Amino acid sequence: MAELTSSETNERGRGRLVLITGASAGIGSAFARAYAKRGYDLALVARRADRLEALAGELSASHGIEAFAVPADLSLFESQAPVLSAIAARGRVVDALVNNAGFGIAHSFTGVPWERQRDFLMTMVVGACGLAYGVIPGMVERGRGQIINVASVAAFSPGVAGNTLYPGAKSLAIKFSQALDAEYRAKGLRITAVCPGFTKTEFGAVAGVQHIMDREPRAFSQTADEVAQIAIAANERGKVVVIPGWHNKLAVALMRTLPEPLVRAIISAGSAKYHLGD
């Protein structure tokens, strides 16, 4: 994808603020860099404050924007409230939201404490919906706004052993985005669900399967920067669901058209090595 020119970076998002969750690494930090190039100010949310502060300082200096860290644990009850309060305390409003925070659980459903599964749902579902609920009224009042929900090609797959809740949570991200688009497009909002496949990030390390992924190099993968650029461009065009990469589009097409028992068998066989058991 072509790089933005200096004039484009200076004017496209100047004065507008994008709130990005899971911004300390991977796809989240790639969104931060991409929006910074477009001139957006940044509210960076994650648990790792040191990483957020470093990224905020780097992007403020290199792009002449305001970038600030909002350390937060999105697995906590009503986690969106302190995040939005911190932004309001700076006299800012959220013009764009990227719901990216998340993680995987490679064990069986009861192979980890319930608190871990609950934290997954709070982070991936409840927290994301809470942030959207908090920013949409202001977007509607101003007659414009952007929301990108990071889903996954896993949203189109049947459930298999390991990562029990992951396909369901990502499927919700798509349906949620489609519903918000139906409700708020006429009011000036652009809502997009981006569905990446295998992406080179720290996701595997956090899930405890990086050593397995390192032994199984992928012929087709994307960088976090590519995913972020494609998602932002799609959102700017008003596209509701975007699947980056022809290989991911092909995978989704096959999952949609082949008989589900066959798809389930194929995915179960391919994902078995990433299942850490009970």
Coordinates of C-alpha atoms in Angstrom, one line a residue:
M1 CA 0.0 0.0 0.0
A2 CA 1.3 3.4 -0.9
E3 CA 2.8 5.6 1.8
L4 CA 0.9 8.8 2.7
T5 CA 2.5 12.1 1.6
S6 CA 3.4 14.8 4.1
S7 CA 0.4 16.9 3.3
E8 CA -1.9 13.9 3.7
T9 CA -0.4 13.1 7.1
N10 CA -0.7 16.7 8.3
E11 CA -4.4 17.2 7.4
R12 CA -6.4 14.0 7.3
G13 CA -7.0 13.6 11.0
R14 CA -5.6 16.8 12.4
G15 CA -7.2 17.7 15.8
R16 CA -9.2 14.4 16.0
L17 CA -8.6 11.8 18.6
V18 CA -8.5 8.0 18.2
L19 CA -8.8 5.7 21.2
I20 CA -7.0 2.4 20.6
T21 CA -7.2 -0.5 23.0
G22 CA -4.5 -3.2 23.2
A23 CA -2.1 -0.5 21.9
S24 CA 1.1 -1.6 23.6
A25 CA 2.0 -4.2 20.9
G26 CA 1.0 -6.0 17.7
I27 CA -2.0 -4.8 15.7
G28 CA -2.8 -2.2 18.3
S29 CA 0.5 -0.4 18.0
A30 CA 0.3 -0.7 14.3
F31 CA -3.0 1.1 14.4
A32 CA -1.4 3.8 16.5
R33 CA 1.4 4.3 14.0
A34 CA -1.0 4.4 11.0
Y35 CA -3.3 6.9 12.6
A36 CA -0.4 9.0 13.8
K37 CA 0.7 9.2 10.1
R38 CA -2.7 10.5 9.3
G39 CA -2.4 13.3 11.9
Y40 CA -4.7 11.9 14.5
D41 CA -4.0 12.4 18.2
L42 CA -3.9 9.2 20.1
A43 CA -5.3 7.8 23.4
L44 CA -3.4 4.5 23.9
V45 CA -5.0 1.9 26.2
A46 CA -3.4 -1.2 27.6
R47 CA -2.1 -2.6 30.9
R48 CA 1.6 -2.1 30.1
A49 CA 2.0 1.5 31.0
D50 CA 5.8 1.6 30.2
R51 CA 5.2 0.5 26.6
L52 CA 2.3 2.9 26.2
E53 CA 4.4 5.8 27.4
A54 CA 7.3 4.9 25.2
L55 CA 5.0 4.6 22.1
A56 CA 3.2 7.8 22.9
G57 CA 6.5 9.7 23.3
E58 CA 7.8 8.3 20.0
L59 CA 4.7 9.1 17.9
S60 CA 4.3 12.6 19.5
A61 CA 7.8 13.5 18.6
S62 CA 7.8 12.0 15.1
H63 CA 4.4 13.2 13.9
G64 CA 3.8 16.4 15.9
I65 CA 0.6 15.0 17.5
E66 CA -0.7 14.6 21.0
A67 CA -0.4 11.0 22.1
F68 CA -1.0 9.9 25.7
A69 CA -1.2 6.7 27.6
V70 CA -4.3 5.5 29.5
P71 CA -3.2 2.4 31.4
A72 CA -6.2 0.2 32.1
D73 CA -7.2 -3.4 32.6
L74 CA -10.2 -3.9 30.3
S75 CA -11.1 -7.2 32.1
L76 CA -12.4 -5.3 35.1
F77 CA -16.1 -4.5 35.6
E78 CA -17.1 -1.2 33.9
S79 CA -13.6 -0.8 32.7
Q80 CA -14.7 1.7 30.0
A81 CA -15.7 4.3 32.7
P82 CA -12.2 5.3 33.9
V83 CA -10.8 5.2 30.4
L84 CA -13.4 7.6 29.1
S85 CA -13.1 9.8 32.2
A86 CA -9.4 10.1 31.7
I87 CA -9.9 11.3 28.2
A88 CA -12.7 13.7 29.2
A89 CA -10.4 15.1 31.9
R90 CA -8.1 16.3 29.2
G91 CA -10.9 18.1 27.5
R92 CA -11.0 15.7 24.6
V93 CA -13.7 13.7 22.8
V94 CA -13.2 10.4 21.0
D95 CA -13.6 10.8 17.2
A96 CA -12.5 7.2 16.4
L97 CA -12.4 4.0 18.4
V98 CA -10.3 0.9 17.6
N99 CA -11.4 -2.1 19.8
N100 CA -8.4 -4.3 19.5
A101 CA -7.6 -5.6 23.0
G102 CA -7.7 -9.3 23.4
F103 CA -5.9 -12.6 23.9
G104 CA -6.3 -16.3 23.4
I105 CA -6.7 -19.2 25.8
A106 CA -5.2 -22.3 24.2
H107 CA -6.5 -24.7 26.9
S108 CA -9.8 -26.5 27.1
F109 CA -12.7 -24.5 28.6
T110 CA -12.2 -25.9 32.2
G111 CA -8.4 -26.2 31.8
V112 CA -8.0 -22.7 33.3
P113 CA -9.7 -21.0 36.2
W114 CA -13.1 -19.5 35.4
E115 CA -11.6 -16.1 36.2
R116 CA -9.4 -16.4 33.1
Q117 CA -12.4 -17.2 30.9
R118 CA -14.4 -14.4 32.5
D119 CA -11.5 -11.9 31.9
F120 CA -11.5 -13.0 28.2
L121 CA -15.2 -12.2 27.8
M122 CA -14.9 -8.9 29.7
T123 CA -12.0 -7.8 27.6
M124 CA -13.1 -9.1 24.2
V125 CA -16.8 -8.5 24.4
V126 CA -18.1 -6.5 27.4
G127 CA -15.3 -3.9 27.4
A128 CA -15.4 -3.4 23.7
C129 CA -19.2 -2.9 23.7
G130 CA -18.9 -0.6 26.7
L131 CA -16.4 1.7 25.0
A132 CA -18.6 1.8 21.9
Y133 CA -21.6 2.6 24.0
G134 CA -19.7 5.4 25.7
V135 CA -18.4 7.1 22.5
I136 CA -21.3 6.7 20.1
P137 CA -23.6 9.4 21.5
G138 CA -20.9 12.1 21.1
M139 CA -20.2 10.9 17.6
V140 CA -23.8 11.1 16.7
E141 CA -24.1 14.6 18.1
R142 CA -21.1 15.7 16.0
G143 CA -22.4 13.9 12.9
R144 CA -19.3 11.8 12.4
G145 CA -17.2 9.0 13.9
Q146 CA -15.3 5.9 13.2
I147 CA -15.2 2.5 14.9
I148 CA -13.1 -0.4 14.0
N149 CA -13.6 -3.7 15.8
V150 CA -10.8 -6.2 15.3
A151 CA -12.4 -9.6 14.6
S152 CA -10.7 -12.6 13.0
V153 CA -11.2 -15.2 10.2
A154 CA -11.8 -17.5 13.2
A155 CA -15.2 -15.8 13.4
F156 CA -16.3 -17.8 10.3
S157 CA -15.0 -21.2 11.6
P158 CA -16.8 -23.8 13.7
G159 CA -15.8 -24.3 17.3
V160 CA -13.0 -26.7 18.0
A161 CA -10.9 -27.8 21.0
G162 CA -9.0 -25.0 22.6
N163 CA -9.7 -21.3 22.5
T164 CA -13.2 -22.3 23.3
L165 CA -14.7 -18.8 23.4
Y166 CA -12.6 -17.2 20.7
P167 CA -14.6 -17.9 17.5
G168 CA -17.8 -16.9 19.3
A169 CA -16.3 -13.6 20.6
K170 CA -15.0 -12.7 17.2
S171 CA -18.3 -13.6 15.5
L172 CA -20.0 -11.2 17.8
A173 CA -17.5 -8.5 16.8
I174 CA -18.7 -8.9 13.2
K175 CA -22.5 -9.0 14.0
F176 CA -22.0 -6.1 16.4
S177 CA -20.3 -4.0 13.7
Q178 CA -23.0 -4.9 11.2
A179 CA -25.8 -3.9 13.6
L180 CA -24.1 -0.6 14.5
D181 CA -23.6 0.2 10.8
A182 CA -27.4 -0.4 10.3
E183 CA -28.2 1.9 13.2
Y184 CA -25.7 4.7 12.8
R185 CA -24.5 4.9 9.2
A186 CA -27.2 7.5 8.3
K187 CA -26.0 9.6 11.3
G188 CA -22.4 9.9 9.9
L189 CA -20.7 7.0 11.6
R190 CA -18.5 4.4 9.8
I191 CA -18.2 1.0 11.5
T192 CA -15.9 -1.7 10.3
A193 CA -15.0 -5.2 11.5
V194 CA -11.6 -6.3 10.3
C195 CA -11.0 -10.1 10.1
P196 CA -7.2 -10.9 9.9
G197 CA -5.8 -14.3 9.7
F198 CA -2.4 -15.3 10.9
T199 CA -0.5 -12.1 11.8
K200 CA 3.0 -11.6 13.0
T201 CA 2.5 -10.3 16.6
E202 CA 3.1 -11.3 20.2
F203 CA -0.3 -13.0 20.3
G204 CA 1.2 -16.5 20.3
A205 CA 3.6 -15.7 23.0
V206 CA 0.9 -14.4 25.3
A207 CA -1.2 -17.5 24.6
G208 CA 1.7 -19.8 25.3
V209 CA 2.0 -21.3 21.9
Q210 CA 4.7 -19.3 20.3
H211 CA 7.2 -22.2 20.4
I212 CA 4.7 -24.3 18.4
M213 CA 4.1 -21.5 15.9
D214 CA 7.9 -21.1 15.5
R215 CA 8.1 -24.7 14.5
E216 CA 5.3 -24.3 12.0
P217 CA 6.2 -21.4 9.7
R218 CA 3.3 -20.1 7.7
A219 CA 3.5 -19.8 3.9
F220 CA 0.9 -17.0 4.1
S221 CA 0.9 -14.4 6.8
Q222 CA 0.6 -10.6 7.2
T223 CA 2.2 -8.0 9.3
A224 CA 0.3 -6.0 11.8
D225 CA 1.0 -2.8 9.8
E226 CA -0.6 -4.4 6.7
V227 CA -3.7 -5.3 8.7
A228 CA -4.0 -1.8 10.2
Q229 CA -3.6 0.0 6.9
I230 CA -6.2 -2.2 5.2
A231 CA -8.7 -1.8 8.0
I232 CA -8.4 2.0 8.1
A233 CA -8.7 2.3 4.4
A234 CA -11.7 0.1 4.4
N235 CA -13.3 2.1 7.2
E236 CA -12.7 5.3 5.3
R237 CA -14.5 3.8 2.3
G238 CA -17.5 2.8 4.5
K239 CA -16.8 -1.0 4.2
V240 CA -18.4 -2.9 7.1
V241 CA -16.6 -6.2 7.0
V242 CA -13.1 -6.5 5.6
I243 CA -10.9 -9.6 5.3
P244 CA -7.3 -8.7 4.6
G245 CA -5.4 -10.8 2.1
W246 CA -6.5 -13.1 -0.8
H247 CA -5.5 -16.2 1.2
N248 CA -7.8 -15.2 4.1
K249 CA -10.6 -14.4 1.7
L250 CA -10.2 -17.8 0.1
A251 CA -10.2 -19.5 3.6
V252 CA -13.4 -17.7 4.5
A253 CA -15.0 -18.6 1.2
L254 CA -14.2 -22.3 1.8
M255 CA -15.5 -22.2 5.3
R256 CA -18.8 -20.7 4.1
T257 CA -19.3 -23.1 1.2
L258 CA -18.0 -26.5 2.3
P259 CA -20.1 -28.8 4.4
E260 CA -19.6 -27.8 8.1
P261 CA -18.6 -31.3 9.2
L262 CA -15.8 -31.3 6.7
V263 CA -14.7 -27.8 7.7
R264 CA -14.8 -28.8 11.3
A265 CA -12.7 -31.8 10.7
I266 CA -10.1 -29.8 8.7
I267 CA -9.8 -27.1 11.3
S268 CA -9.7 -29.5 14.2
A269 CA -6.8 -31.3 12.6
G270 CA -4.9 -28.1 11.9
S271 CA -5.5 -26.5 15.3
A272 CA -4.9 -29.6 17.4
K273 CA -1.2 -28.8 17.8
Y274 CA -2.1 -25.4 19.4
H275 CA -4.4 -27.0 22.0
L276 CA -2.6 -27.1 25.3
G277 CA -5.2 -29.5 26.8
D278 CA -6.8 -29.4 30.2

